[in-house]
């Protein structure tokens, strides 16, 4: 069932280790509120999660940015929090306030979650992946994704976003057995979810560990590196040939251990990672992706051009995928994305 012939899509060739000029590119959150057509679809759908669980609408918003820009990859439109929702921890998104969940902070809270209904709950997402795999242009790769167990756990324990992750870290240090059990459940559920996305047509996987950089080294090893290594090994053995990209945001110099110890095919760099360091220490080990500051895409003009060129010059001579260092923000002018696309596509080394 796995196609073992060399990939022809540019995004997949870069993940297989090829240096391409110009590099392939796509942008995190390339579908979203900066596009008027997204806001229009969202208004029709009602809530954000209604879009995620509606295959027709999720397919439509995934395709919207591809109609405007020449991206080399499409990313499934969904959210990392559909996994806790599928485990039985109801998730809601309040307008302008981000996600809200009833916090999981004790053994009995955790006992209320179950993996048994996972695939049934996520069936609409799998349907979206299947529809997309037929609808995207033949040169565009389809990326499936999930949140990393640590990042998803922070939302589950805090009950939403957080500044200091105090509840999650307290649980991690004071109730290590409960926290370990939660992380094991999440690692299994995330692996099951990603394998299903692959079986419905996802050609590569990206795992978002947005809050990895908040962990001290020993905990980073245990709760960012180890679960990711488990996921990479599982995908590699059960679905060989599907590349996996990790995004341990703000991990600083721990990016290097993350790459070496998880065995990822690609590493997504946040905007704080120094380019020359990444070229020297990370790029010889795997394909690098990144890392334009999303606010430069708001600023535009000469500063944007200079930021793009600096990244291309430093990372463009090895295996590389152009991207942002984090998701596009809603106030981004769509014409700045066009300017970026033109500049990256026009680069000749
Ligand atoms: O990249 C893409 O285009 C694919 C879709 C995607 C979304 N979320 C859509 C989304 C992906 C890959 C995500 C991942 C995600 N979700 C992460 C990890 C990456 C990151 O950005 O750090 C995290 C932490 C979440 C959780 C999440 N989802 C939060 C905290 C919020 C609220 C903040 C916000 O931006 O509104 C969301 C909502 C969300 N996820 C939106 C979109 C398009 C906005 C929802 C809306 O339309 O109102």
XYZ file of C-alpha atoms and ligand atoms in Angstrom:
397
model
C 0.000 0.000 0.000
C 2.953 2.334 0.457
C 4.404 3.875 -2.658
C 8.150 3.461 -2.398
C 9.116 5.157 -5.681
C 10.927 8.487 -5.195
C 8.568 11.417 -4.655
C 7.897 13.866 -7.481
C 6.129 16.615 -5.519
C 8.618 19.337 -4.603
C 7.662 19.494 -0.906
C 8.180 15.725 -0.575
C 11.450 15.787 -2.528
C 12.821 18.350 -0.094
C 11.798 16.154 2.848
C 13.576 13.234 1.161
C 16.766 15.312 1.420
C 16.996 17.049 -1.970
C 18.179 20.648 -2.270
C 15.740 22.481 -4.567
C 16.156 25.940 -6.117
C 13.864 27.683 -5.481
C 12.847 25.799 -2.338
C 9.273 24.520 -1.981
C 7.110 26.604 0.298
C 3.865 26.701 2.253
C 2.810 28.721 5.303
C 1.546 27.598 8.692
C -2.092 28.732 9.032
C -2.199 29.471 5.317
C -5.954 28.964 5.561
C -7.542 31.350 8.024
C -8.856 34.722 9.045
C -6.490 36.884 6.958
C -8.465 35.674 3.899
C -11.880 37.317 3.291
C -13.168 34.098 1.688
C -12.295 32.194 4.899
C -14.165 34.735 7.037
C -17.130 34.367 4.703
C -17.165 30.548 5.027
C -16.720 30.828 8.808
C -19.732 33.134 9.096
C -21.844 30.644 7.174
C -20.655 27.692 9.285
C -21.155 29.216 12.723
C -18.398 28.051 15.000
C -14.800 27.240 14.173
C -15.182 23.587 15.214
C -18.213 23.288 12.924
C -15.811 23.993 10.052
C -13.334 21.378 11.343
C -16.030 18.678 11.522
C -17.704 19.522 8.198
C -15.768 17.804 5.367
C -17.206 20.045 2.621
C -16.364 23.277 4.471
C -12.987 22.038 5.763
C -12.058 21.012 2.219
C -13.190 24.376 0.871
C -11.118 26.436 3.330
C -8.049 24.216 2.796
C -8.265 24.915 -0.942
C -8.861 28.682 -0.635
C -5.195 29.727 -0.219
C -4.136 27.361 -3.038
C -6.334 29.312 -5.455
C -4.477 32.518 -4.626
C -0.875 31.388 -4.150
C 1.426 28.789 -5.635
C 1.996 26.757 -2.442
C 3.736 23.387 -2.739
C 1.709 21.877 0.081
C -1.775 22.001 1.537
C -2.352 21.343 5.223
C -5.516 19.670 6.378
C -7.841 22.249 7.931
C -8.564 21.140 11.477
C -7.193 21.881 14.944
C -4.923 20.164 17.444
C -7.761 20.224 20.015
C -10.009 17.799 18.122
C -8.065 15.020 19.886
C -9.114 15.930 23.465
C -12.614 16.558 22.075
C -12.586 13.018 20.632
C -11.365 11.599 23.962
C -14.447 13.038 25.648
C -13.162 16.369 26.985
C -15.530 18.765 25.317
C -13.799 21.678 23.554
C -15.426 24.989 22.621
C -14.018 28.084 20.929
C -15.409 31.354 22.203
C -15.317 34.170 19.676
C -12.077 36.113 20.061
C -11.087 34.273 23.254
C -9.568 31.021 22.088
C -10.340 27.512 23.276
C -12.129 26.487 26.494
C -12.104 22.992 28.015
C -13.193 21.609 31.398
C -9.772 21.058 33.018
C -8.346 17.584 33.652
C -6.374 17.773 36.914
C -6.983 14.543 38.824
C -7.096 10.780 38.383
C -10.893 10.842 38.334
C -10.920 13.604 35.678
C -8.580 11.453 33.599
C -10.725 8.356 34.108
C -13.547 10.201 32.376
C -11.621 10.138 29.089
C -11.637 7.186 26.690
C -9.938 6.346 23.439
C -12.717 3.970 22.395
C -14.696 6.560 20.393
C -11.671 8.273 18.828
C -12.049 7.217 15.199
C -15.816 7.566 15.195
C -15.558 11.129 16.493
C -12.801 11.996 14.015
C -14.436 10.334 10.994
C -15.332 13.731 9.423
C -11.658 14.756 9.594
C -10.613 11.539 7.841
C -13.284 12.221 5.228
C -11.786 15.700 4.670
C -8.321 14.195 4.151
C -9.724 11.751 1.602
C -11.609 14.458 -0.298
C -8.572 16.732 -0.280
C -6.227 14.065 -1.580
C -8.346 13.967 -4.740
C -9.043 17.714 -4.951
C -5.579 19.268 -4.619
C -3.428 19.974 -7.695
C -1.193 17.014 -8.687
C 2.004 18.867 -7.752
C 0.728 19.852 -4.292
C 1.485 17.611 -1.311
C -1.092 16.982 1.405
C 0.126 17.430 4.991
C -1.712 15.793 7.889
C -1.025 16.996 11.417
C -1.632 16.718 15.120
C -0.569 18.560 18.241
C 2.272 17.003 20.196
C 1.189 15.330 23.449
C 2.832 18.010 25.658
C 1.168 20.952 23.897
C -2.239 19.257 23.807
C -1.843 18.324 27.495
C -1.298 21.989 28.425
C -4.687 22.928 26.953
C -6.324 19.919 28.626
C -4.944 20.675 32.089
C -5.183 24.485 31.978
C -8.634 24.378 30.400
C -7.447 26.705 27.607
C -4.466 28.897 26.844
C -2.008 29.876 29.570
C 0.917 32.191 30.255
C 2.869 30.056 32.728
C 1.376 26.531 32.460
C 1.275 26.406 36.252
C -1.448 23.746 36.525
C 0.191 21.512 33.938
C 3.656 21.772 35.460
C 2.310 21.225 38.957
C 0.605 18.046 37.793
C 3.781 17.000 35.950
C 5.968 17.409 39.054
C 3.536 16.665 41.902
C 1.418 13.879 40.405
C 3.872 12.220 38.032
C 1.878 8.972 37.704
C -1.309 10.766 36.677
C 0.575 13.003 34.263
C 2.446 10.046 32.757
C -0.830 8.195 32.244
C -2.312 11.227 30.498
C 0.725 11.583 28.227
C 0.592 7.880 27.376
C -3.080 8.167 26.419
C -2.305 11.214 24.271
C 0.672 9.563 22.569
C -1.407 6.507 21.659
C -4.407 8.568 20.493
C -2.184 10.894 18.457
C -0.455 7.953 16.771
C -3.795 6.284 15.970
C -5.105 9.586 14.573
C -2.045 10.228 12.385
C -1.978 6.675 10.986
C -5.631 7.102 9.966
C -4.862 10.432 8.272
C -2.123 8.676 6.292
C -4.523 5.895 5.319
C -6.938 8.518 3.974
C -4.302 10.264 1.854
C -1.983 12.410 3.987
C 1.467 12.287 2.350
C 3.479 13.809 5.208
C 2.870 14.585 8.865
C 3.696 17.657 10.944
C 3.516 17.527 14.732
C 3.035 20.912 16.452
C 4.703 21.266 19.849
C 3.917 24.949 20.273
C 4.790 25.024 23.987
C 7.861 22.729 23.924
C 10.112 25.703 24.739
C 8.575 26.106 28.201
C 10.065 22.820 29.466
C 13.396 22.596 31.316
C 15.890 20.207 29.742
C 15.090 17.023 31.699
C 11.348 17.488 31.211
C 11.876 18.420 27.559
C 13.634 15.103 27.101
C 10.833 13.202 28.802
C 7.733 15.040 27.511
C 8.778 16.553 24.154
C 11.502 14.252 22.783
C 10.363 10.834 24.038
C 6.703 11.011 22.871
C 7.857 12.358 19.490
C 10.367 9.532 19.133
C 7.523 7.073 19.835
C 5.368 8.723 17.143
C 8.183 8.821 14.564
C 9.092 5.177 15.195
C 5.474 4.077 14.976
C 4.818 5.892 11.685
C 8.127 4.684 10.257
C 7.340 1.056 11.070
C 3.599 1.027 10.327
C 3.531 3.413 7.332
C 7.083 3.491 5.916
C 7.901 6.247 3.470
C 5.727 8.908 5.115
C 7.975 11.783 6.279
C 7.457 13.349 9.695
C 8.233 16.980 10.561
C 8.528 18.218 14.147
C 7.946 21.761 15.430
C 9.321 22.071 18.997
C 8.689 25.803 19.101
C 11.154 27.946 21.098
C 13.294 24.962 22.070
C 16.508 26.967 21.505
C 19.637 24.823 21.462
C 17.489 21.814 22.438
C 16.374 21.789 18.788
C 19.568 19.862 18.110
C 18.842 17.050 20.580
C 15.243 16.957 19.383
C 16.399 16.312 15.799
C 19.013 13.711 16.744
C 16.930 11.845 19.292
C 13.499 11.795 17.617
C 14.697 10.864 14.113
C 12.395 13.370 12.354
C 12.730 13.858 8.580
C 12.169 17.589 8.885
C 12.412 20.270 11.550
C 10.274 23.405 11.586
C 12.180 26.379 13.032
C 10.571 29.184 14.990
C 11.697 32.726 14.163
C 14.132 32.924 17.076
C 16.402 30.135 15.764
C 19.613 31.709 14.397
C 19.900 30.855 10.705
C 23.652 30.202 10.551
C 23.395 27.910 13.589
C 20.526 25.991 11.967
C 22.493 25.654 8.712
C 25.506 24.307 10.567
C 23.933 22.124 13.271
C 20.511 21.026 12.010
C 20.528 21.028 8.210
C 23.208 18.307 7.894
C 20.919 16.029 9.949
C 17.509 16.663 8.358
C 15.487 19.022 6.149
C 14.867 22.401 7.770
C 11.691 24.462 7.414
C 11.071 28.054 8.389
C 11.333 30.600 9.751
C 10.160 34.071 8.684
C 8.672 36.114 11.526
C 4.880 36.215 10.884
C 4.834 39.904 11.818
C 7.259 40.681 8.972
C 4.488 39.430 6.737
C 2.255 42.076 8.307
C 4.930 44.781 8.001
C 5.670 44.068 4.318
C 7.873 46.290 2.157
C 11.662 46.329 2.176
C 11.892 44.735 5.648
C 9.915 41.743 4.401
C 12.094 41.402 1.306
C 15.281 41.556 3.386
C 13.978 38.948 5.843
C 13.065 36.580 3.005
C 16.426 37.006 1.283
C 18.397 36.414 4.468
C 16.612 33.091 5.033
C 16.980 32.005 1.399
C 20.693 32.831 1.340
C 21.445 31.014 4.595
C 19.248 27.914 4.328
C 18.520 27.738 0.585
C 21.680 25.836 -0.329
C 20.679 22.645 1.503
C 17.473 20.633 2.076
C 14.981 23.374 2.882
C 11.278 24.280 2.849
C 10.408 27.973 3.118
C 7.795 28.747 5.797
C 7.054 31.104 8.670
C 8.351 30.647 12.217
C 4.734 30.384 13.454
C 1.257 30.736 11.948
C 0.041 33.633 9.789
C -1.732 36.199 11.963
C -5.234 37.471 11.048
C -4.116 41.053 10.338
C -1.779 39.922 7.518
C -2.518 41.734 4.225
C -3.098 39.039 1.554
C -1.025 41.106 -0.904
C 2.027 40.641 1.325
C 1.599 36.872 1.001
C 1.554 37.340 -2.785
C 4.764 39.395 -2.524
C 6.401 36.638 -0.454
C 5.294 33.906 -2.878
C 6.687 35.806 -5.839
C 10.021 36.441 -4.140
C 10.522 32.842 -2.979
C 9.440 31.382 -6.329
C 11.718 33.788 -8.187
C 14.849 32.946 -6.195
C 17.588 31.458 -8.334
C 20.241 30.899 -5.697
O -2.095 25.692 9.343
C -3.245 25.558 8.885
O -3.717 26.327 8.019
C -4.057 24.350 9.321
C -5.001 24.559 10.351
C -4.573 24.714 11.791
C -5.351 25.454 12.720
N -4.825 25.289 13.956
C -6.550 26.232 12.382
C -7.066 27.228 13.329
C -3.510 24.162 12.509
C -2.345 23.319 11.996
C -3.695 24.527 13.878
C -2.796 24.087 14.954
C -2.981 24.628 16.303
N -4.141 24.902 16.963
C -1.915 24.859 17.206
C -0.467 24.592 16.926
C 0.164 25.601 16.037
C 0.204 26.986 16.599
O -0.431 27.875 15.984
O 0.854 27.203 17.621
C -2.462 25.333 18.393
C -1.717 25.738 19.644
C -3.891 25.349 18.234
C -4.903 25.699 19.262
C -5.714 26.854 18.855
N -6.586 26.867 17.766
C -5.833 28.104 19.503
C -5.061 28.513 20.742
C -6.741 28.871 18.775
C -7.241 30.249 19.130
C -6.319 31.311 18.716
C -6.643 31.790 17.324
O -5.726 31.910 16.501
O -7.829 32.087 17.098
C -7.160 28.095 17.666
C -8.136 28.486 16.633
C -7.790 28.237 15.209
N -7.156 27.131 14.702
C -8.146 29.083 14.117
C -7.697 28.453 12.957
C -7.884 28.931 11.534
C -8.926 30.385 14.239
C -10.348 30.015 14.502
C -11.363 30.941 13.877
O -11.628 30.824 12.658
O -11.939 31.747 14.616
